[in-house]
């Protein structure tokens, strides 16, 4: 996902091994989904405490959901979209295992899982959902959360707040805050994400900690910086390191007031000193695994596959600090989004809760997800390293103005790094375009 964010292959996973019949159904479903409504189903409520089903506390988004808690298990059918099968195995396998667990615990319940390439996920949903099509729900980062919520494409799940923050879900308040738009909850948080430095500890015995260290080690390092928004995701952590800020609390771009141009100048200097630049994180992953680079910035979604390839050589550290402060990357949740046009809203809510039970969420944690559930801990060293760095992140804003950040500043990065454009001028142009698009 990539994380988000973003745009180019964040959710890198590598094989598909489960439920051949469901995959066939998913392929057929994609061909007809625009012309059809969301999958129909009876909306049963789960057995409290049963394996793979949530305790029915807090109810759903409708009055019926809070008053029908019973011993009835989940029944009917749902369609869910995910993007974990784009190019790898670990996340996709974990997700499929979790779905299978819920289905096993609820014999009258089936889930049609459709793997949608991450680059198409949000656009497909925004095209199909208004027509009453698309999935009942999907799981993804909160990249498009504000836009889809304000377009009334997502179900308001604010009635689940007390359920999600209580046992057994124990969702962190940071995750809950990042899942809200204009004071309402539109995402059921699953995990938290932020990018840090993956590195080979046999090639870099001491990871570069500051921007000066990065310039010294530039020939051993890489950076994902591609246009169309991707680079502007990976670069965000640099802004605080150079004392910059993209926008104020109203959404007005203030990047031209200092710091941001220094961050882009640093990227150009590092590239000139030998740092390799990538259009997507898949290529960077391949080079790290092959020993062609010693490290690059990416997120925990890459952890499981990198660990398989590199074993004990893999380590994680914070990105570069700078003269203005510490590295502070965007931090935001992955989670479930329910189609407001779905005829199965309550069932979709209960399925999401079942997927987030600790026994299921631990499976995702072991695949590199950092749980939004504060009581679940990752089991491996890499995930623990990421989890320890999360508190230093920058909570991703849900202001509508952020929508016009990605492309403008992604292009600014390319202009500065590739074409030698003056970073002050590039930032001024990007900031003016962002404010113009936001009518600010």
Coordinates of C-alpha atoms in Angstrom, one line a residue:
X1 CA 0.0 0.0 0.0
X2 CA 2.1 1.5 -0.5
X3 CA 1.1 3.2 2.6
X4 CA 0.2 3.8 1.2
X5 CA 0.5 5.8 0.0
X6 CA 1.6 5.3 -1.8
X7 CA 0.8 5.1 -5.2
X8 CA 3.2 2.6 -6.3
X9 CA 3.1 -0.8 -4.8
X10 CA 3.0 -0.2 -1.1
X11 CA 1.3 -3.5 -0.4
X12 CA 4.0 -5.8 -1.6
X13 CA 3.2 -9.4 -1.0
X14 CA 4.2 -12.4 -3.1
X15 CA 2.0 -15.5 -3.6
X16 CA -1.5 -16.7 -3.7
X17 CA -2.3 -20.1 -2.3
X18 CA -5.7 -20.1 -0.7
X19 CA -9.3 -20.7 -1.8
X20 CA -9.1 -21.3 -5.6
X21 CA -12.8 -21.3 -5.9
X22 CA -13.1 -17.9 -4.2
X23 CA -10.4 -16.5 -6.5
X24 CA -12.4 -17.6 -9.5
X25 CA -15.5 -16.1 -8.1
X26 CA -13.6 -12.9 -7.4
X27 CA -12.4 -12.7 -11.0
X28 CA -16.0 -13.1 -12.3
X29 CA -17.2 -10.6 -9.8
X30 CA -14.9 -7.9 -11.1
X31 CA -16.4 -8.3 -14.5
X32 CA -19.9 -7.8 -13.5
X33 CA -19.7 -5.7 -10.3
X34 CA -20.4 -2.3 -12.0
X35 CA -23.7 -3.6 -13.2
X36 CA -24.7 -5.3 -10.0
X37 CA -25.3 -4.2 -6.5
X38 CA -23.3 -5.3 -3.5
X39 CA -23.7 -9.0 -2.6
X40 CA -26.9 -9.8 -0.8
X41 CA -27.0 -11.5 2.5
X42 CA -28.9 -12.2 5.7
X43 CA -27.4 -10.1 8.5
X44 CA -27.0 -12.4 11.5
X45 CA -25.3 -11.3 14.7
X46 CA -22.3 -13.3 16.1
X47 CA -22.1 -15.6 19.1
X48 CA -20.5 -13.6 21.9
X49 CA -17.1 -15.0 22.7
X50 CA -17.2 -17.6 20.0
X51 CA -13.9 -18.2 18.2
X52 CA -13.7 -16.0 15.1
X53 CA -16.8 -14.0 16.0
X54 CA -16.9 -10.8 18.1
X55 CA -18.8 -10.2 21.3
X56 CA -21.8 -8.2 20.2
X57 CA -21.1 -5.2 22.4
X58 CA -21.7 -1.7 21.1
X59 CA -23.8 -2.9 18.2
X60 CA -23.7 -1.6 14.6
X61 CA -24.6 1.6 12.9
X62 CA -28.3 1.0 13.0
X63 CA -30.7 0.6 15.9
X64 CA -31.2 -3.0 15.0
X65 CA -27.5 -3.7 15.3
X66 CA -27.4 -2.7 19.0
X67 CA -30.6 -4.6 19.9
X68 CA -30.2 -7.9 18.1
X69 CA -27.2 -9.4 19.9
X70 CA -28.0 -13.1 20.3
X71 CA -26.4 -16.5 19.9
X72 CA -26.9 -16.4 16.2
X73 CA -23.7 -16.7 14.2
X74 CA -22.8 -14.7 11.1
X75 CA -24.9 -15.9 8.2
X76 CA -25.1 -14.8 4.6
X77 CA -22.3 -13.5 2.2
X78 CA -20.1 -10.5 1.9
X79 CA -17.7 -9.2 -0.8
X80 CA -14.5 -7.7 0.5
X81 CA -11.7 -6.0 -1.4
X82 CA -8.1 -6.0 -0.4
X83 CA -4.8 -5.2 -2.2
X84 CA -2.4 -7.5 -0.4
X85 CA -1.9 -9.9 -3.3
X86 CA -0.3 -7.2 -5.6
X87 CA 3.2 -8.6 -5.5
X88 CA 3.9 -10.8 -2.5
X89 CA 2.8 -13.5 0.0
X90 CA 2.9 -12.6 3.6
X91 CA 0.0 -10.1 4.0
X92 CA -2.2 -11.9 1.5
X93 CA -1.6 -15.2 3.2
X94 CA -2.4 -13.7 6.6
X95 CA -5.5 -12.0 5.4
X96 CA -6.8 -15.2 3.8
X97 CA -6.1 -17.2 6.9
X98 CA -8.0 -14.7 9.0
X99 CA -11.0 -14.8 6.6
X100 CA -10.9 -18.6 6.7
X101 CA -10.9 -18.5 10.5
X102 CA -14.1 -16.4 10.5
X103 CA -15.8 -18.6 7.9
X104 CA -14.9 -21.8 9.9
X105 CA -16.4 -20.3 13.1
X106 CA -19.5 -19.3 11.1
X107 CA -20.5 -22.2 8.8
X108 CA -23.4 -20.3 7.3
X109 CA -21.2 -17.4 6.3
X110 CA -19.1 -16.9 3.2
X111 CA -16.7 -14.1 2.1
X112 CA -15.9 -13.4 -1.5
X113 CA -12.4 -11.9 -1.4
X114 CA -11.4 -9.9 -4.4
X115 CA -7.8 -8.8 -4.8
X116 CA -7.6 -5.4 -6.4
X117 CA -4.3 -3.8 -7.4
X118 CA -3.5 -1.1 -4.9
X119 CA -3.1 1.6 -7.6
X120 CA -6.7 0.9 -8.7
X121 CA -8.3 0.3 -5.3
X122 CA -9.6 3.7 -4.4
X123 CA -10.5 4.8 -7.9
X124 CA -12.5 1.6 -8.5
X125 CA -14.4 2.1 -5.3
X126 CA -15.2 5.8 -6.0
X127 CA -16.5 4.8 -9.5
X128 CA -18.5 1.8 -8.4
X129 CA -19.9 2.7 -5.0
X130 CA -22.0 5.6 -6.1
X131 CA -23.8 3.3 -8.6
X132 CA -24.6 0.9 -5.8
X133 CA -21.9 -1.5 -6.8
X134 CA -18.4 -2.3 -5.4
X135 CA -17.7 -4.4 -2.3
X136 CA -19.6 -4.5 0.9
X137 CA -16.4 -3.4 2.6
X138 CA -12.7 -3.1 1.8
X139 CA -9.5 -2.9 3.8
X140 CA -6.7 -0.3 3.0
X141 CA -4.7 2.6 4.4
X142 CA -6.5 5.8 5.1
X143 CA -5.2 7.5 2.0
X144 CA -8.6 8.3 0.6
X145 CA -10.6 8.3 3.8
X146 CA -11.4 12.1 3.9
X147 CA -12.4 12.2 0.2
X148 CA -14.6 9.2 0.4
X149 CA -16.2 10.1 3.7
X150 CA -17.1 13.6 2.5
X151 CA -18.5 12.2 -0.7
X152 CA -20.9 10.0 1.5
X153 CA -19.4 6.8 0.0
X154 CA -18.6 5.4 3.5
X155 CA -20.8 4.3 6.3
X156 CA -20.5 6.3 9.5
X157 CA -19.5 3.7 12.1
X158 CA -19.3 6.1 15.1
X159 CA -21.6 3.9 17.0
X160 CA -18.8 1.4 17.2
X161 CA -16.4 3.7 19.1
X162 CA -17.1 2.3 22.6
X163 CA -16.8 -1.2 21.3
X164 CA -13.5 -0.6 19.5
X165 CA -11.8 1.1 22.4
X166 CA -12.9 -1.6 24.9
X167 CA -11.7 -5.2 25.3
X168 CA -11.0 -7.3 23.3
X169 CA -10.3 -4.7 20.6
X170 CA -8.5 -2.1 22.7
X171 CA -8.0 0.3 19.8
X172 CA -5.5 3.1 20.5
X173 CA -6.9 6.6 20.6
X174 CA -4.3 7.7 18.1
X175 CA -5.7 5.2 15.6
X176 CA -9.3 6.3 16.4
X177 CA -8.5 9.9 15.9
X178 CA -6.8 9.2 12.5
X179 CA -9.9 7.2 11.4
X180 CA -12.3 10.2 12.0
X181 CA -13.4 12.8 9.5
X182 CA -15.2 15.9 10.7
X183 CA -15.7 14.3 14.1
X184 CA -17.3 11.1 12.8
X185 CA -15.7 7.6 12.6
X186 CA -15.6 6.2 9.0
X187 CA -12.8 3.6 9.4
X188 CA -12.5 0.6 11.7
X189 CA -8.8 0.7 12.5
X190 CA -6.8 -2.5 12.1
X191 CA -3.1 -1.5 12.2
X192 CA -0.8 1.5 12.2
X193 CA 1.8 2.4 9.6
X194 CA 4.8 4.7 9.1
X195 CA 8.0 4.4 7.1
X196 CA 11.5 4.0 8.6
X197 CA 14.9 2.8 7.4
X198 CA 15.3 -0.9 6.5
X199 CA 19.0 -1.7 6.4
X200 CA 21.4 -4.6 6.0
X201 CA 23.4 -4.7 9.2
X202 CA 26.3 -6.4 7.6
X203 CA 26.8 -3.6 5.1
X204 CA 26.0 -0.8 7.6
X205 CA 27.1 -1.8 11.1
X206 CA 25.8 1.6 12.3
X207 CA 22.8 3.0 10.5
X208 CA 23.0 6.6 9.4
X209 CA 21.2 8.7 12.0
X210 CA 21.4 12.2 10.7
X211 CA 21.2 13.9 7.3
X212 CA 25.0 14.3 7.4
X213 CA 25.3 10.6 8.0
X214 CA 23.1 9.9 5.0
X215 CA 25.3 12.1 2.8
X216 CA 28.3 10.2 4.0
X217 CA 26.7 6.8 3.3
X218 CA 24.8 8.0 0.2
X219 CA 26.4 5.5 -2.2
X220 CA 25.0 2.6 -0.1
X221 CA 21.5 3.9 0.2
X222 CA 18.3 4.3 -1.8
X223 CA 15.1 6.4 -1.8
X224 CA 11.7 6.0 -3.3
X225 CA 10.7 9.3 -4.8
X226 CA 8.5 8.7 -7.9
X227 CA 6.0 11.3 -9.0
X228 CA 2.1 11.1 -8.7
X229 CA 2.3 11.4 -4.9
X230 CA 4.6 8.5 -4.0
X231 CA 7.7 10.5 -3.3
X232 CA 5.8 13.0 -1.2
X233 CA 4.7 10.2 1.1
X234 CA 8.2 8.9 1.7
X235 CA 9.7 12.4 2.1
X236 CA 7.3 13.6 4.8
X237 CA 9.5 12.5 7.6
X238 CA 12.2 14.9 6.4
X239 CA 10.1 18.0 6.8
X240 CA 10.3 18.1 10.6
X241 CA 14.0 17.2 10.3
X242 CA 14.6 20.5 8.5
X243 CA 12.1 22.5 10.6
X244 CA 9.5 22.7 7.8
X245 CA 5.7 22.3 7.8
X246 CA 3.4 21.6 4.8
X247 CA 0.2 23.2 6.0
X248 CA -1.3 25.0 9.0
X249 CA -4.3 23.9 11.0
X250 CA -6.7 25.4 8.4
X251 CA -5.1 23.4 5.6
X252 CA -3.3 26.4 4.0
X253 CA 0.0 25.4 2.5
X254 CA 2.9 27.1 4.4
X255 CA 5.7 25.0 3.0
X256 CA 7.2 28.1 1.3
X257 CA 7.9 29.6 4.7
X258 CA 11.1 27.5 5.2
X259 CA 12.4 24.0 5.9
X260 CA 10.7 22.1 3.1
X261 CA 13.0 23.4 0.4
X262 CA 16.0 22.4 2.5
X263 CA 14.5 18.8 2.8
X264 CA 14.2 18.6 -1.0
X265 CA 17.7 20.1 -1.4
X266 CA 19.0 17.3 0.9
X267 CA 17.4 14.6 -1.4
X268 CA 19.1 16.2 -4.4
X269 CA 22.5 16.3 -2.6
X270 CA 22.2 12.7 -1.5
X271 CA 21.3 11.7 -5.1
X272 CA 24.3 13.6 -6.4
X273 CA 26.5 11.8 -3.8
X274 CA 25.4 8.4 -5.1
X275 CA 22.1 7.7 -3.4
X276 CA 20.0 5.6 -5.8
X277 CA 16.5 6.8 -6.5
X278 CA 13.5 4.5 -7.3
X279 CA 10.2 5.0 -9.0
X280 CA 8.6 2.3 -6.8
X281 CA 9.5 0.4 -3.6
X282 CA 9.4 -3.0 -5.3
X283 CA 12.6 -2.2 -7.1
X284 CA 14.2 -0.9 -3.9
X285 CA 13.2 -4.1 -2.1
X286 CA 14.8 -6.2 -4.8
X287 CA 18.1 -4.2 -4.6
X288 CA 18.2 -4.5 -0.8
X289 CA 17.6 -8.2 -1.0
X290 CA 20.3 -8.5 -3.6
X291 CA 22.8 -6.4 -1.7
X292 CA 23.0 -3.7 -4.3
X293 CA 22.0 -1.1 -1.7
X294 CA 22.4 -1.3 2.1
X295 CA 19.2 0.4 3.0
X296 CA 16.1 2.5 2.0
X297 CA 13.0 4.0 3.6
X298 CA 9.8 1.9 3.6
X299 CA 7.1 0.6 5.8
X300 CA 6.2 -2.5 7.9
X301 CA 4.2 -4.1 5.0
X302 CA 7.6 -5.1 3.6
X303 CA 8.9 -6.7 6.8
X304 CA 7.8 -10.3 6.5
X305 CA 9.1 -10.7 2.9
X306 CA 12.4 -8.9 3.6
X307 CA 12.9 -11.1 6.7
X308 CA 12.4 -14.2 4.6
X309 CA 15.0 -13.0 2.1
X310 CA 17.6 -11.5 4.5
X311 CA 17.1 -13.2 7.9
X312 CA 19.2 -11.7 10.7
X313 CA 20.9 -9.3 8.3
X314 CA 17.7 -7.1 8.3
X315 CA 17.4 -4.3 10.8
X316 CA 15.2 -1.2 11.2
X317 CA 16.1 2.3 12.4
X318 CA 14.6 5.8 12.2
X319 CA 15.0 7.9 9.1
X320 CA 17.4 10.8 9.1
X321 CA 17.1 13.6 11.7
X322 CA 18.3 17.0 10.7
X323 CA 19.1 20.5 11.9
X324 CA 15.4 21.2 12.6
X325 CA 14.6 18.1 14.6
X326 CA 13.8 14.4 14.4
X327 CA 12.5 12.3 11.5
X328 CA 8.7 12.3 11.8
X329 CA 7.0 10.3 9.0
X330 CA 3.2 10.2 8.5
X331 CA 1.6 7.8 10.8
X332 CA -1.9 6.5 10.1
X333 CA -4.1 3.4 10.3
X334 CA -5.0 0.7 7.9
X335 CA -8.6 -0.4 8.4
X336 CA -11.9 -1.5 7.1
X337 CA -14.2 0.8 5.2
X338 CA -17.9 -0.1 4.8
X339 CA -19.7 0.8 1.6
X340 CA -22.6 3.1 2.5
X341 CA -24.6 1.6 -0.3
X342 CA -24.1 -2.0 0.9
X343 CA -27.3 -3.8 1.8
X344 CA -25.3 -5.7 4.4
X345 CA -23.9 -2.9 6.6
X346 CA -24.5 -4.6 10.0
X347 CA -23.0 -7.9 8.7
X348 CA -20.0 -6.0 7.3
X349 CA -19.4 -4.3 10.7
X350 CA -19.6 -7.6 12.5
X351 CA -17.3 -9.3 10.0
X352 CA -14.7 -6.5 10.5
X353 CA -14.9 -7.0 14.3
X354 CA -14.4 -10.7 13.9
X355 CA -11.3 -10.1 11.8
X356 CA -9.9 -7.9 14.6
X357 CA -10.3 -10.3 17.4
X358 CA -6.9 -10.8 19.1
X359 CA -6.5 -14.4 17.8
X360 CA -6.9 -13.1 14.2
X361 CA -5.1 -9.8 14.6
X362 CA -2.0 -11.6 16.0
X363 CA -1.8 -13.3 12.6
X364 CA -1.6 -9.9 10.9
X365 CA 0.9 -8.7 13.5
X366 CA 3.1 -11.6 12.6
X367 CA 2.9 -10.6 9.0
X368 CA 4.3 -7.2 9.6
X369 CA 1.2 -5.2 10.6
X370 CA 1.5 -3.1 13.8
X371 CA -1.8 -3.6 15.6
X372 CA -4.0 -0.7 16.5
X373 CA -4.9 -3.0 19.4
X374 CA -2.7 -1.8 22.2
X375 CA -2.6 -5.2 24.0
X376 CA -1.2 -7.1 21.0
X377 CA 2.5 -7.2 20.5
X378 CA 4.4 -8.2 17.4
X379 CA 6.5 -11.4 17.9
X380 CA 9.5 -10.6 15.8
X381 CA 12.3 -8.0 16.3
X382 CA 11.6 -6.1 13.1
X383 CA 8.0 -5.5 13.9
X384 CA 9.0 -4.5 17.5
X385 CA 11.5 -2.0 16.1
X386 CA 8.7 -0.4 14.0
X387 CA 6.3 -0.4 16.9
X388 CA 8.8 1.4 19.1
X389 CA 9.3 4.1 16.4
X390 CA 5.5 4.8 15.8
X391 CA 5.1 7.3 18.7
X392 CA 7.6 9.7 16.9
X393 CA 5.5 9.9 13.8
X394 CA 3.3 12.7 12.5
X395 CA -0.4 11.9 12.8
X396 CA -1.7 12.0 9.2
X397 CA -4.2 14.9 8.8
X398 CA -7.7 14.2 7.5
X399 CA -8.1 17.8 6.3
X400 CA -9.5 17.9 2.8
X401 CA -6.7 20.2 1.8
X402 CA -4.2 17.3 2.0
X403 CA -5.7 15.9 -1.2
X404 CA -3.9 18.5 -3.2
X405 CA -0.5 17.9 -1.5
X406 CA 0.5 14.6 -3.0
X407 CA 0.8 15.3 -6.7
X408 CA 2.1 18.9 -6.4
X409 CA 4.9 18.0 -4.0
X410 CA 5.6 14.6 -5.6
X411 CA 6.3 16.5 -8.8
X412 CA 8.4 19.1 -6.9
X413 CA 10.6 16.3 -5.6
X414 CA 11.1 15.0 -9.1
X415 CA 11.9 18.5 -10.5
X416 CA 14.5 19.1 -7.8
X417 CA 16.1 15.7 -7.8
X418 CA 16.0 14.9 -11.5
X419 CA 16.1 18.2 -13.2
X420 CA 18.0 20.4 -10.8
X421 CA 15.2 22.9 -10.3
X422 CA 15.9 25.4 -7.5
X423 CA 14.2 23.8 -4.4
X424 CA 12.9 27.2 -3.1
X425 CA 11.3 27.8 -6.5
X426 CA 9.9 24.3 -6.7
X427 CA 8.4 24.4 -3.3
X428 CA 6.9 27.9 -3.9
X429 CA 5.3 26.6 -7.1
X430 CA 3.9 23.5 -5.4
X431 CA 2.6 25.4 -2.5
X432 CA 0.9 28.0 -4.6
X433 CA -0.7 25.3 -6.7
X434 CA -1.9 23.4 -3.6
X435 CA -3.5 26.6 -2.1
X436 CA -5.1 27.5 -5.5
X437 CA -6.6 24.0 -5.7
X438 CA -7.9 24.4 -2.2
X439 CA -9.2 27.9 -2.8
X440 CA -7.0 29.2 0.0

